[in-house]
Amino acid sequence: MDHTSPSVRVNREPAMTDVARLAGVSHQTVSRVLSGHPNVRERTRLRVRAAIEQLGYRPNRAARTLATGKSQLLGVVAQNSTLFGPSSLLAAFELAAAVQGFVVSVRRVEVLDPVAIAAAVEHHREQRAAGIVVIAPTSAADEALAQLPTDMPVVAIDGDPARQNSLVTVDQEAGAYDATRHLLEAGHETVWHVAGPADWFDAAGRLRGWKQALEGRGVEVPPVSPADWSAASGYRAGLMLARMPEVTAVFAANDHLALGILRAMHERGRSVPGDVSVVGFDDVPEAAYFIPPLTTVRPDFDKVAAETLSVLLASIAGEEEKDGYSTRRVIVPTLVERDSVAPPPE
């Protein structure tokens, strides 16, 4: 008989000991895998995960909290919004936490102001959350973070890029710089910018990156076209830009703005990319199916989520106090080249 692959037949709800027996490890090892402990070999972690999947084991979180004194609940504070970036970050974090055996409770607020965020954080504290993530893309949200209690581990996603700790964010400047440089390298004399809301850190970073790329080449920096994040706003800005023959390249602060610009150019008889090249930001799932397929900047939301979870768990465990440990992570996005960029018309 082969004893290397033990068979476990369970006629009741599977327990942690059943998982341990099937995986050929101790129940302490199973517990470490479920809690996301770093000191577990990857091969062992995969074996335990396979046993959990095979048995359909679901941790008794209440019992684990009583036994270990550690909650498996993580709180998230997010604005009640369907915007692609924040929604994608939230979904990616929930998935990353679930893989590590944590439950995520999301408290949505209508506005990201100090009162609403403080109330949401207090809700998570009452639920005995082990730590909290605040998706804080605006200046008001960042101000609220400074007023929160210091006895609860809190990590910000997309907060002020100048924040030196407890922050995980995308390098917006680098992404915008690459997008603008790509248009300049295609031969355009300058690049026009349709910007997002001024109080959003993402929009401000993308504007800075655009401007740095132009100034670095010593070319004219055109006036900024202010907008919000919607396709309708991009359409309105695009109608204005379409009337200007000197506009041959546009960097839009997100893909929905770019979509509106594409329609405006089409209605005004200016082809993309024949007459005007357009680059967006976010790489929404539909971007590859725009007409033409949109060149854009892709943030790695899965990596942002994984790094956020890593920083939060380290903070919960007190590891952030170790010398040299950084709780600030900046993820560099990637330029995705499609068909919306070409040399300028002669």
Short mmCIF file of C-alpha atoms in Angstrom, two decimals:
data_model
loop_
_atom_site.label_atom_id
_atom_site.label_comp_id
_atom_site.label_asym_id
_atom_site.label_seq_id
_atom_site.Cartn_x
_atom_site.Cartn_y
_atom_site.Cartn_z
CA MET A 1 0.00 0.00 0.00
CA ASP A 2 1.25 3.46 -0.88
CA HIS A 3 1.39 5.49 2.33
CA THR A 4 2.66 8.66 0.64
CA SER A 5 -0.83 9.77 -0.45
CA PRO A 6 -3.15 9.21 2.53
CA SER A 7 -6.85 8.86 1.82
CA VAL A 8 -9.19 10.84 4.02
CA ARG A 9 -12.88 9.98 3.98
CA VAL A 10 -14.98 12.44 5.95
CA ASN A 11 -18.70 11.92 6.64
CA ARG A 12 -19.01 15.26 8.46
CA GLU A 13 -17.80 18.81 7.96
CA PRO A 14 -14.04 18.49 7.33
CA ALA A 15 -11.77 19.76 10.10
CA MET A 16 -8.26 21.18 10.08
CA THR A 17 -6.92 17.80 11.25
CA ASP A 18 -8.42 16.20 8.13
CA VAL A 19 -6.61 18.70 5.95
CA ALA A 20 -3.37 18.05 7.82
CA ARG A 21 -3.70 14.28 7.41
CA LEU A 22 -4.45 14.50 3.68
CA ALA A 23 -1.58 16.94 3.08
CA GLY A 24 0.81 14.96 5.27
CA VAL A 25 1.63 17.89 7.54
CA SER A 26 0.88 19.01 11.07
CA HIS A 27 -2.23 20.98 11.91
CA GLN A 28 0.09 23.85 12.94
CA THR A 29 1.38 23.97 9.37
CA VAL A 30 -2.18 24.11 8.04
CA SER A 31 -2.88 26.97 10.44
CA ARG A 32 0.21 28.84 9.22
CA VAL A 33 -0.88 28.43 5.60
CA LEU A 34 -4.37 29.73 6.39
CA SER A 35 -2.98 32.76 8.20
CA GLY A 36 -0.56 33.59 5.39
CA HIS A 37 2.52 33.01 7.52
CA PRO A 38 5.67 33.58 5.41
CA ASN A 39 7.70 30.72 6.95
CA VAL A 40 6.08 27.94 4.92
CA ARG A 41 7.73 26.33 1.91
CA GLU A 42 5.88 27.00 -1.33
CA ARG A 43 5.61 23.28 -2.11
CA THR A 44 4.06 22.65 1.30
CA ARG A 45 1.71 25.60 0.89
CA LEU A 46 0.48 24.25 -2.46
CA ARG A 47 -0.03 20.76 -0.98
CA VAL A 48 -2.11 22.18 1.87
CA ARG A 49 -4.14 24.34 -0.52
CA ALA A 50 -4.83 21.28 -2.68
CA ALA A 51 -6.04 19.33 0.37
CA ILE A 52 -8.31 22.21 1.40
CA GLU A 53 -9.79 22.30 -2.09
CA GLN A 54 -10.23 18.53 -2.27
CA LEU A 55 -12.01 18.33 1.10
CA GLY A 56 -14.00 21.54 0.71
CA TYR A 57 -12.69 22.68 4.08
CA ARG A 58 -13.96 26.02 5.37
CA PRO A 59 -12.17 27.45 8.42
CA ASN A 60 -14.22 28.01 11.54
CA ARG A 61 -13.12 31.60 11.88
CA ALA A 62 -14.85 32.25 15.17
CA ALA A 63 -13.06 29.29 16.76
CA ARG A 64 -9.75 30.37 15.27
CA THR A 65 -10.16 33.86 16.64
CA LEU A 66 -10.87 32.50 20.14
CA ALA A 67 -7.98 30.03 19.95
CA THR A 68 -5.36 32.39 18.56
CA GLY A 69 -6.62 35.76 19.71
CA LYS A 70 -6.21 36.93 16.10
CA SER A 71 -9.09 37.94 13.88
CA GLN A 72 -9.26 36.64 10.31
CA LEU A 73 -11.35 39.65 9.33
CA LEU A 74 -9.87 42.52 7.32
CA GLY A 75 -11.79 45.77 6.83
CA VAL A 76 -11.84 47.91 3.71
CA VAL A 77 -13.09 51.49 3.41
CA ALA A 78 -13.97 52.50 -0.15
CA GLN A 79 -16.07 55.09 -1.87
CA ASN A 80 -19.41 53.93 -3.23
CA SER A 81 -18.27 54.17 -6.85
CA THR A 82 -18.18 52.12 -10.03
CA LEU A 83 -15.01 53.80 -11.35
CA PHE A 84 -12.74 51.21 -12.91
CA GLY A 85 -9.57 51.85 -10.89
CA PRO A 86 -10.98 51.75 -7.33
CA SER A 87 -13.38 48.92 -8.19
CA SER A 88 -10.58 46.83 -9.69
CA LEU A 89 -8.34 47.44 -6.68
CA LEU A 90 -11.10 46.36 -4.30
CA ALA A 91 -11.86 43.18 -6.26
CA ALA A 92 -8.18 42.27 -6.48
CA PHE A 93 -7.67 42.80 -2.74
CA GLU A 94 -10.70 40.68 -1.82
CA LEU A 95 -9.34 37.84 -3.96
CA ALA A 96 -5.80 38.11 -2.56
CA ALA A 97 -7.13 38.08 1.01
CA ALA A 98 -9.40 35.09 0.35
CA VAL A 99 -6.47 33.08 -1.00
CA GLN A 100 -4.68 33.71 2.32
CA GLY A 101 -7.73 32.61 4.32
CA PHE A 102 -9.08 36.03 5.30
CA VAL A 103 -12.58 37.42 5.11
CA VAL A 104 -12.93 40.98 3.82
CA SER A 105 -15.66 43.31 5.09
CA VAL A 106 -16.21 46.36 2.87
CA ARG A 107 -17.68 49.57 4.26
CA ARG A 108 -18.66 51.92 1.43
CA VAL A 109 -18.99 55.66 1.96
CA GLU A 110 -20.70 58.21 -0.26
CA VAL A 111 -17.93 60.79 0.14
CA LEU A 112 -14.30 60.37 1.14
CA ASP A 113 -14.25 62.91 3.95
CA PRO A 114 -12.87 62.64 7.51
CA VAL A 115 -16.28 62.08 9.15
CA ALA A 116 -17.36 59.28 6.80
CA ILE A 117 -13.99 57.52 6.86
CA ALA A 118 -13.72 57.74 10.66
CA ALA A 119 -17.19 56.21 11.01
CA ALA A 120 -16.30 53.40 8.60
CA VAL A 121 -13.07 52.65 10.45
CA GLU A 122 -14.92 52.60 13.78
CA HIS A 123 -17.37 50.10 12.30
CA HIS A 124 -14.49 47.78 11.40
CA ARG A 125 -12.99 48.20 14.87
CA GLU A 126 -16.29 47.16 16.43
CA GLN A 127 -16.27 44.08 14.19
CA ARG A 128 -12.80 43.22 15.59
CA ALA A 129 -11.05 43.52 12.25
CA ALA A 130 -7.35 42.70 12.46
CA GLY A 131 -6.43 45.53 10.11
CA ILE A 132 -7.96 48.02 7.71
CA VAL A 133 -7.32 49.12 4.12
CA VAL A 134 -8.51 52.54 2.98
CA ILE A 135 -8.74 53.16 -0.76
CA ALA A 136 -7.83 56.83 -0.59
CA PRO A 137 -7.45 58.35 -4.07
CA THR A 138 -8.37 61.92 -3.12
CA SER A 139 -6.79 64.63 -1.00
CA ALA A 140 -9.76 64.66 1.40
CA ALA A 141 -9.36 60.94 2.04
CA ASP A 142 -5.67 61.37 2.76
CA GLU A 143 -6.42 64.12 5.27
CA ALA A 144 -8.82 61.73 6.99
CA LEU A 145 -6.08 59.11 7.36
CA ALA A 146 -4.01 61.47 9.47
CA GLN A 147 -6.85 61.71 12.00
CA LEU A 148 -7.38 57.97 12.51
CA PRO A 149 -6.42 56.16 15.75
CA THR A 150 -2.86 54.83 15.73
CA ASP A 151 -3.62 51.58 17.56
CA MET A 152 -5.11 49.88 14.49
CA PRO A 153 -3.02 48.72 11.49
CA VAL A 154 -4.16 50.82 8.51
CA VAL A 155 -2.76 50.78 4.96
CA ALA A 156 -3.75 53.24 2.24
CA ILE A 157 -4.10 52.36 -1.43
CA ASP A 158 -3.61 55.22 -3.90
CA GLY A 159 -3.07 57.83 -1.20
CA ASP A 160 -0.69 60.77 -1.32
CA PRO A 161 2.44 59.53 -3.15
CA ALA A 162 4.51 61.66 -0.77
CA ARG A 163 3.37 59.49 2.16
CA GLN A 164 6.40 57.63 3.49
CA ASN A 165 4.70 54.69 5.19
CA SER A 166 1.63 52.43 5.09
CA LEU A 167 0.99 53.20 1.43
CA VAL A 168 0.74 51.05 -1.69
CA THR A 169 0.23 52.89 -4.96
CA VAL A 170 0.83 52.88 -8.69
CA ASP A 171 3.57 55.12 -10.09
CA GLN A 172 1.22 57.42 -11.97
CA GLU A 173 4.00 59.78 -13.06
CA ALA A 174 6.03 56.98 -14.63
CA GLY A 175 3.01 55.67 -16.52
CA ALA A 176 2.06 59.10 -17.86
CA TYR A 177 5.68 59.85 -18.74
CA ASP A 178 5.92 56.65 -20.80
CA ALA A 179 2.61 57.37 -22.55
CA THR A 180 3.68 60.90 -23.48
CA ARG A 181 7.16 59.84 -24.54
CA HIS A 182 5.62 57.15 -26.77
CA LEU A 183 3.63 59.82 -28.60
CA LEU A 184 6.67 62.08 -28.94
CA GLU A 185 8.78 59.21 -30.28
CA ALA A 186 6.10 58.61 -32.92
CA GLY A 187 7.07 62.04 -34.26
CA HIS A 188 4.50 64.40 -32.74
CA GLU A 189 5.75 67.90 -31.94
CA THR A 190 3.84 68.00 -28.65
CA VAL A 191 1.11 66.15 -26.77
CA TRP A 192 -2.16 67.59 -25.44
CA HIS A 193 -3.60 66.33 -22.15
CA VAL A 194 -7.18 65.76 -20.99
CA ALA A 195 -6.82 65.58 -17.20
CA GLY A 196 -8.85 63.91 -14.47
CA PRO A 197 -10.27 65.67 -11.38
CA ALA A 198 -7.71 67.91 -9.71
CA ASP A 199 -8.31 66.52 -6.20
CA TRP A 200 -7.40 62.97 -7.25
CA PHE A 201 -3.80 61.88 -6.66
CA ASP A 202 -3.96 59.69 -9.78
CA ALA A 203 -4.92 62.64 -11.97
CA ALA A 204 -2.28 64.92 -10.43
CA GLY A 205 0.45 62.30 -10.89
CA ARG A 206 -0.51 61.67 -14.50
CA LEU A 207 -0.47 65.39 -15.21
CA ARG A 208 3.02 65.70 -13.68
CA GLY A 209 4.34 62.78 -15.71
CA TRP A 210 2.92 64.25 -18.93
CA LYS A 211 4.49 67.63 -18.22
CA GLN A 212 7.87 66.13 -17.27
CA ALA A 213 8.04 64.20 -20.53
CA LEU A 214 7.35 67.34 -22.58
CA GLU A 215 9.77 69.52 -20.61
CA GLY A 216 12.42 66.82 -20.80
CA ARG A 217 12.24 66.99 -24.60
CA GLY A 218 12.19 70.79 -24.58
CA VAL A 219 8.86 70.97 -26.42
CA GLU A 220 5.84 73.19 -25.92
CA VAL A 221 3.56 72.34 -23.00
CA PRO A 222 -0.01 73.00 -24.24
CA PRO A 223 -2.87 74.10 -21.99
CA VAL A 224 -4.50 71.29 -20.01
CA SER A 225 -8.09 70.32 -20.81
CA PRO A 226 -9.77 69.70 -17.41
CA ALA A 227 -12.33 66.90 -17.15
CA ASP A 228 -13.74 64.28 -14.81
CA TRP A 229 -13.28 60.52 -15.34
CA SER A 230 -16.26 59.97 -17.67
CA ALA A 231 -16.49 59.28 -21.39
CA ALA A 232 -18.96 62.19 -21.66
CA SER A 233 -16.36 64.55 -20.24
CA GLY A 234 -13.76 63.20 -22.67
CA TYR A 235 -16.21 63.70 -25.52
CA ARG A 236 -16.70 67.36 -24.61
CA ALA A 237 -12.95 67.93 -24.40
CA GLY A 238 -12.46 66.02 -27.65
CA LEU A 239 -14.93 68.26 -29.51
CA MET A 240 -12.83 71.27 -28.53
CA LEU A 241 -9.53 69.63 -29.44
CA ALA A 242 -10.92 68.38 -32.78
CA ARG A 243 -11.41 71.98 -33.91
CA MET A 244 -7.68 72.67 -33.51
CA PRO A 245 -5.60 71.46 -36.48
CA GLU A 246 -2.38 71.71 -34.44
CA VAL A 247 -3.62 68.91 -32.15
CA THR A 248 -2.11 65.66 -33.47
CA ALA A 249 -1.57 63.74 -30.20
CA VAL A 250 -3.63 63.47 -27.00
CA PHE A 251 -2.87 61.71 -23.73
CA ALA A 252 -6.09 61.07 -21.81
CA ALA A 253 -5.97 60.59 -18.04
CA ASN A 254 -8.03 57.40 -18.30
CA ASP A 255 -9.51 55.10 -20.94
CA HIS A 256 -13.06 56.38 -20.57
CA LEU A 257 -11.89 59.89 -21.36
CA ALA A 258 -10.03 58.43 -24.34
CA LEU A 259 -13.23 56.72 -25.52
CA GLY A 260 -15.07 60.05 -25.52
CA ILE A 261 -12.19 61.67 -27.40
CA LEU A 262 -12.29 58.92 -30.05
CA ARG A 263 -15.98 59.57 -30.70
CA ALA A 264 -15.51 63.34 -30.85
CA MET A 265 -12.69 63.00 -33.37
CA HIS A 266 -14.79 60.63 -35.48
CA GLU A 267 -17.75 63.01 -35.52
CA ARG A 268 -15.54 65.90 -36.55
CA GLY A 269 -13.97 63.95 -39.41
CA ARG A 270 -10.52 63.54 -37.83
CA SER A 271 -9.32 59.96 -38.03
CA VAL A 272 -7.46 58.15 -35.25
CA PRO A 273 -4.59 57.52 -35.65
CA GLY A 274 -4.34 59.03 -39.17
CA ASP A 275 -4.89 62.62 -38.02
CA VAL A 276 -4.73 62.36 -34.24
CA SER A 277 -3.05 59.77 -32.00
CA VAL A 278 -4.64 58.97 -28.62
CA VAL A 279 -3.28 57.18 -25.53
CA GLY A 280 -5.28 56.35 -22.41
CA PHE A 281 -4.59 55.02 -18.91
CA ASP A 282 -5.99 51.98 -16.97
CA ASP A 283 -6.32 49.36 -19.74
CA VAL A 284 -10.00 48.69 -19.13
CA PRO A 285 -11.13 45.31 -20.54
CA GLU A 286 -12.88 47.08 -23.44
CA ALA A 287 -9.80 49.10 -24.48
CA ALA A 288 -8.63 46.40 -26.90
CA TYR A 289 -12.04 46.60 -28.64
CA PHE A 290 -12.29 50.37 -29.11
CA ILE A 291 -12.10 51.63 -32.70
CA PRO A 292 -9.18 51.71 -33.09
CA PRO A 293 -7.86 49.47 -30.28
CA LEU A 294 -6.49 51.83 -27.67
CA THR A 295 -2.86 52.22 -26.69
CA THR A 296 -2.93 52.67 -22.93
CA VAL A 297 -1.09 52.28 -19.63
CA ARG A 298 -1.84 49.15 -17.58
CA PRO A 299 -1.56 49.35 -13.77
CA ASP A 300 -0.97 45.95 -12.19
CA PHE A 301 -3.94 45.88 -9.80
CA ASP A 302 -3.23 42.30 -8.75
CA LYS A 303 0.27 43.29 -7.66
CA VAL A 304 -1.03 46.36 -5.82
CA ALA A 305 -3.48 44.13 -3.96
CA ALA A 306 -0.82 41.54 -3.11
CA GLU A 307 1.58 44.20 -1.82
CA THR A 308 -1.21 45.84 0.19
CA LEU A 309 -2.03 42.54 1.86
CA SER A 310 1.65 41.91 2.55
CA VAL A 311 2.13 45.33 4.17
CA LEU A 312 -1.07 45.00 6.21
CA LEU A 313 -0.23 41.53 7.52
CA ALA A 314 3.29 42.67 8.40
CA SER A 315 1.81 45.61 10.30
CA ILE A 316 -0.60 43.31 12.14
CA ALA A 317 2.32 41.06 13.10
CA GLY A 318 4.45 44.03 14.18
CA GLU A 319 7.09 43.32 11.54
CA GLU A 320 7.04 46.89 10.24
CA GLU A 321 9.09 47.86 13.28
CA LYS A 322 12.08 45.86 12.04
CA ASP A 323 15.04 47.88 10.82
CA GLY A 324 14.98 48.41 7.07
CA TYR A 325 11.42 47.16 6.58
CA SER A 326 9.44 49.45 4.29
CA THR A 327 5.66 49.78 4.39
CA ARG A 328 5.67 51.98 1.29
CA ARG A 329 5.34 50.16 -2.04
CA VAL A 330 5.16 51.80 -5.49
CA ILE A 331 4.14 49.63 -8.45
CA VAL A 332 5.36 50.66 -11.92
CA PRO A 333 2.69 50.31 -14.66
CA THR A 334 3.21 49.04 -18.22
CA LEU A 335 2.56 50.70 -21.58
CA VAL A 336 0.34 48.53 -23.80
CA GLU A 337 0.81 49.41 -27.48
CA ARG A 338 -2.17 48.96 -29.81
CA ASP A 339 -3.40 50.82 -32.91
CA SER A 340 -4.33 54.30 -31.74
CA VAL A 341 -0.85 55.81 -32.23
CA ALA A 342 0.84 56.65 -35.53
CA PRO A 343 3.20 59.33 -36.89
CA PRO A 344 1.56 62.74 -37.39
CA PRO A 345 0.08 63.58 -40.79
CA GLU A 346 2.44 65.32 -43.17
#
